mmCIF file of C-alpha atoms in Angstrom:
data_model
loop_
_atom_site.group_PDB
_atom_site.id
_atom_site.type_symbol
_atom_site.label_atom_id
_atom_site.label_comp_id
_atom_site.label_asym_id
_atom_site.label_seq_id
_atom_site.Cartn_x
_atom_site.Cartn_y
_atom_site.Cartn_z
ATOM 1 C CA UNK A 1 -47.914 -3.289 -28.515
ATOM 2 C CA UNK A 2 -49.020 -1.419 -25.170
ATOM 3 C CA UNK A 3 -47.365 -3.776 -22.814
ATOM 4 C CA UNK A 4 -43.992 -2.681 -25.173
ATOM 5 C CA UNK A 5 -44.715 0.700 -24.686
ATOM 6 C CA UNK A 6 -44.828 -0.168 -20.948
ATOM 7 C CA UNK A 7 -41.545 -2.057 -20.639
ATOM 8 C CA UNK A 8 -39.547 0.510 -22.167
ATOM 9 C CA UNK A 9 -41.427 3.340 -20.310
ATOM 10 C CA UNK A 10 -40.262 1.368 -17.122
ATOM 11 C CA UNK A 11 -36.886 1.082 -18.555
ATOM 12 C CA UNK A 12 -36.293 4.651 -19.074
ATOM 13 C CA UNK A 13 -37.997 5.233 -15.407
ATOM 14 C CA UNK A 14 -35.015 3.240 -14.138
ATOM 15 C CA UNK A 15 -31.709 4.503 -14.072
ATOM 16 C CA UNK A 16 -28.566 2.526 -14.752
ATOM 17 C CA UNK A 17 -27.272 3.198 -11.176
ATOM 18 C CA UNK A 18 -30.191 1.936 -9.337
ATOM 19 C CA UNK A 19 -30.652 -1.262 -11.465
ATOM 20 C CA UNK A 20 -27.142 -2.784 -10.332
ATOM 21 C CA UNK A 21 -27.320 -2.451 -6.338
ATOM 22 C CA UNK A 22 -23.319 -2.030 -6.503
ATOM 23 C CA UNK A 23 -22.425 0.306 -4.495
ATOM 24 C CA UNK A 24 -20.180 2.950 -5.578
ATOM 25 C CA UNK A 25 -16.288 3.219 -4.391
ATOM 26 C CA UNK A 26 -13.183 4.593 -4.811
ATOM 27 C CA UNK A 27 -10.963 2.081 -6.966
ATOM 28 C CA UNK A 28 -7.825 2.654 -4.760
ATOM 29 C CA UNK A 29 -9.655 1.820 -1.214
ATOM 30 C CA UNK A 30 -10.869 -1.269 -2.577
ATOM 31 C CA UNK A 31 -7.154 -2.223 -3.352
ATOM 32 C CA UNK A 32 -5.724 -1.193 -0.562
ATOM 33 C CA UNK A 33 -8.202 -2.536 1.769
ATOM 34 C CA UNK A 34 -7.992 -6.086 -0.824
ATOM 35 C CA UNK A 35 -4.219 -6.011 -0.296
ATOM 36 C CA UNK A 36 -4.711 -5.718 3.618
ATOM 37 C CA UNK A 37 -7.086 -8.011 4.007
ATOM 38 C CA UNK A 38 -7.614 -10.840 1.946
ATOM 39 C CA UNK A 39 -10.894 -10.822 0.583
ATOM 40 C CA UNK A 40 -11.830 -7.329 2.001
ATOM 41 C CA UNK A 41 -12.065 -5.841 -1.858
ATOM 42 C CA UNK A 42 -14.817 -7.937 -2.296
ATOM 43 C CA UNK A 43 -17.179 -7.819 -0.083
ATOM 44 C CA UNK A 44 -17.140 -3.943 -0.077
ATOM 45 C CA UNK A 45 -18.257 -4.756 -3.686
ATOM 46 C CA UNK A 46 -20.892 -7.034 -2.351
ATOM 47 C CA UNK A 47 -19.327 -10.049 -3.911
ATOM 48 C CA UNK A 48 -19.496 -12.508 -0.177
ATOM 49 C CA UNK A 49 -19.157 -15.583 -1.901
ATOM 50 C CA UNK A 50 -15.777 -14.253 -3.801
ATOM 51 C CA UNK A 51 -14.146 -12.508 -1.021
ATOM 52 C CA UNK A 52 -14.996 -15.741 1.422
ATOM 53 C CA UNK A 53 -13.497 -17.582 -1.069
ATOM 54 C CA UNK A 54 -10.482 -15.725 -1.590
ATOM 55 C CA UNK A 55 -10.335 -15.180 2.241
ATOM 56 C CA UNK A 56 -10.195 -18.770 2.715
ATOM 57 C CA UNK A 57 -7.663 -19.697 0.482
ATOM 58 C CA UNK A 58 -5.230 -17.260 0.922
ATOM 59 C CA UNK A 59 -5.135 -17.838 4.657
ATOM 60 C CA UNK A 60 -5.394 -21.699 4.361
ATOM 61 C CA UNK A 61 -2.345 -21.454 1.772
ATOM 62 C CA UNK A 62 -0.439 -18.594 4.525
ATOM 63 C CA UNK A 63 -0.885 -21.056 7.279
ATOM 64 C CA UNK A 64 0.006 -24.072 5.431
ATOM 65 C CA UNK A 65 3.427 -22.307 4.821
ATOM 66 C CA UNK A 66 3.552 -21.442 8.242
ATOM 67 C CA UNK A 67 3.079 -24.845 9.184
ATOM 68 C CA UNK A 68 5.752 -26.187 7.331
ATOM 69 C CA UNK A 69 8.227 -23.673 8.797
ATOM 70 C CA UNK A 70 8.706 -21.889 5.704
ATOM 71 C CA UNK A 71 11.267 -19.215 6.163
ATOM 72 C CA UNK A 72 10.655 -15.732 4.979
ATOM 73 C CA UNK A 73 12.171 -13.890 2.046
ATOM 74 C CA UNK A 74 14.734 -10.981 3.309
ATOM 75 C CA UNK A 75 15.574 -8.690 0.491
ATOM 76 C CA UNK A 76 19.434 -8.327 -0.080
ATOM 77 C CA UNK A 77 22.230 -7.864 -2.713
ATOM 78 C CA UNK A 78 24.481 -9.980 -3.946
ATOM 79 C CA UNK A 79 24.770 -11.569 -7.879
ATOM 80 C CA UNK A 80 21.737 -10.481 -10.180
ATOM 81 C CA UNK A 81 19.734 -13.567 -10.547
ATOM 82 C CA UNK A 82 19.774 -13.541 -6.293
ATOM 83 C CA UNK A 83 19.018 -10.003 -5.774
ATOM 84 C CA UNK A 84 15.857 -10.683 -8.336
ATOM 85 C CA UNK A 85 15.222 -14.165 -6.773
ATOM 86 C CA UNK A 86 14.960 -12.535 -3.060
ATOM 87 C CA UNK A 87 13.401 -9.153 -4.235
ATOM 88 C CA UNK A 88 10.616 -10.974 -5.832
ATOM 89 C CA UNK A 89 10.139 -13.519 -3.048
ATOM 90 C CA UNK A 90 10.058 -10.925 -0.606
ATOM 91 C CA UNK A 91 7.772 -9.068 -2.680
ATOM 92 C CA UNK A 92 5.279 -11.929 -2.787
ATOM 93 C CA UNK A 93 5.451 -12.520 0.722
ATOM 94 C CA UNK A 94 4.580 -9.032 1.181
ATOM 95 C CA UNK A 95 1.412 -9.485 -0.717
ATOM 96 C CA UNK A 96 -0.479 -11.559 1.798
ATOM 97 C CA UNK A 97 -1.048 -8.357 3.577
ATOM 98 C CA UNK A 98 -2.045 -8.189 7.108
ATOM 99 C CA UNK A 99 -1.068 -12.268 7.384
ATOM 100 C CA UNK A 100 2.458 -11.514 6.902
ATOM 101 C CA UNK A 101 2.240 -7.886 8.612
ATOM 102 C CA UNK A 102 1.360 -10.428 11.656
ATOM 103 C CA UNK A 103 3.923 -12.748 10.942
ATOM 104 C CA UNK A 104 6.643 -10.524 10.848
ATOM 105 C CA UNK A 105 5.571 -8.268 14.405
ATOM 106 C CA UNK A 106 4.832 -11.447 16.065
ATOM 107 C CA UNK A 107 8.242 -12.585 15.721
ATOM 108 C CA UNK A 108 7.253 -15.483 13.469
ATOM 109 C CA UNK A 109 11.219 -16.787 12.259
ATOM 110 C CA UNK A 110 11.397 -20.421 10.443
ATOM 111 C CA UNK A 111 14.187 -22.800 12.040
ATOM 112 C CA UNK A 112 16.999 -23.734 9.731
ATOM 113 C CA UNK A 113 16.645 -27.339 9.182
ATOM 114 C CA UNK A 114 17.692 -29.288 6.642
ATOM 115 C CA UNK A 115 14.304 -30.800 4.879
ATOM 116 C CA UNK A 116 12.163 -30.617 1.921
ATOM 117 C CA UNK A 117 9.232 -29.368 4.241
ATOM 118 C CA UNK A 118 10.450 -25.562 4.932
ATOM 119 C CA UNK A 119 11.610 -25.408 1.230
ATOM 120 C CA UNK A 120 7.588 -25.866 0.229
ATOM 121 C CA UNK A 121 6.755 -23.742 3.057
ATOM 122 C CA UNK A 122 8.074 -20.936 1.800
ATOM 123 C CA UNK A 123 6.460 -21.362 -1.920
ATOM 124 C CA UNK A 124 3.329 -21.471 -0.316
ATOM 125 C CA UNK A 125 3.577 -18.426 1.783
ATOM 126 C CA UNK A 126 4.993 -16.999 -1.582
ATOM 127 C CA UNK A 127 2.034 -18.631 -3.679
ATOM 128 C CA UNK A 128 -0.462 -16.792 -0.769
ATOM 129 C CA UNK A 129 0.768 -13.318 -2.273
ATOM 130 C CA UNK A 130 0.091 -14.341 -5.680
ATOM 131 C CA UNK A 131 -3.235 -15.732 -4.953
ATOM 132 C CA UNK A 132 -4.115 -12.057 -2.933
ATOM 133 C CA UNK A 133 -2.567 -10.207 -6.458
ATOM 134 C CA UNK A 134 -4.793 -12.349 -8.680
ATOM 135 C CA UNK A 135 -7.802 -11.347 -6.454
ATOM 136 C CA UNK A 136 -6.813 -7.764 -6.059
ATOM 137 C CA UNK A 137 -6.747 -7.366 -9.408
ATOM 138 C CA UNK A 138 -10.736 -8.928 -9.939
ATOM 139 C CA UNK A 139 -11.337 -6.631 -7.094
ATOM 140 C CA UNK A 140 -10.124 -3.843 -9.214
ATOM 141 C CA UNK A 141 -11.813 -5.054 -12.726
ATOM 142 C CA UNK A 142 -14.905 -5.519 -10.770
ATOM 143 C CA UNK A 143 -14.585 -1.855 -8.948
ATOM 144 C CA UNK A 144 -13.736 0.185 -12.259
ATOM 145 C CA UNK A 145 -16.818 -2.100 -14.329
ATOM 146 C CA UNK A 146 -14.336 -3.772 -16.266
ATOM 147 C CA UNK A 147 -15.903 -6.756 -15.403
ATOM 148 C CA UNK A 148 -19.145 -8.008 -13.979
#
């Protein structure tokens, strides 16, 4: 019975915020700093091992694309299905942050060949803005105690 009375006398001592050592930022930062750098979101949370990991794969899928010579999406008009097709390609290009940021003022332009290899190319620089979105978002969760 006493060593009860102790535990929840320590538990009271204790307050909520100094029982998780997460530190405390501003929701926005962490997703703009996540979309900038891959990763980043996380380990201002103090997740490593997450924003390693998502550091990793986004710039092993970005340079993989690169690699193949994938060309870059370039927003423009034309019939509705291609205006959504390019918009949204361009969009997810525009996700990998800082990679494609590079990319773009380095002068990085795909030749136009005809092979299979810059087709994938560009679905994985694409797919490299998705994975940054998907880890953006956990960022977020994470940021706002959505999720643990």
């Amino acid at each position: 019975m006493a060593a009860r009375a102790r535990i929840e006398v320590m538990a009271q001592a204790i307050p909520a915020s100094e029982a998780s050592p997460q530190p405390a930022r501003s929701p926005y930062l962490i997703i703009f700093l996540a979309w900038l750098i891959p990763g980043a979101g996380h380990l201002l949370l103090a997740r490593r091992g997450r924003g390693a990991i998502v550091l990793g794969t986004v710039l092993l899928t970005f340079v993989v694309g690169l690699l193949m010579h994938g060309p870059m999406f370039q927003p423009h008009g034309g019939d509705l299905l291609s205006t959504l097709i390019q918009y949204g390609g361009f969009v997810g290009d525009l996700c990998s942050g800082i990679l494609y940021l590079l990319a773009v003022w380095l002068g990085y332009n795909a030749p136009d060949v005809a092979a299979f290899s810059p087709d994938y190319g560009q679905k994985f620089l694409v797919a490299a803005g998705l994975l940054n979105i998907l880890a953006i978002v956990d960022a977020y969760e994470i940021a706002t105690k959505q999720k643990d």
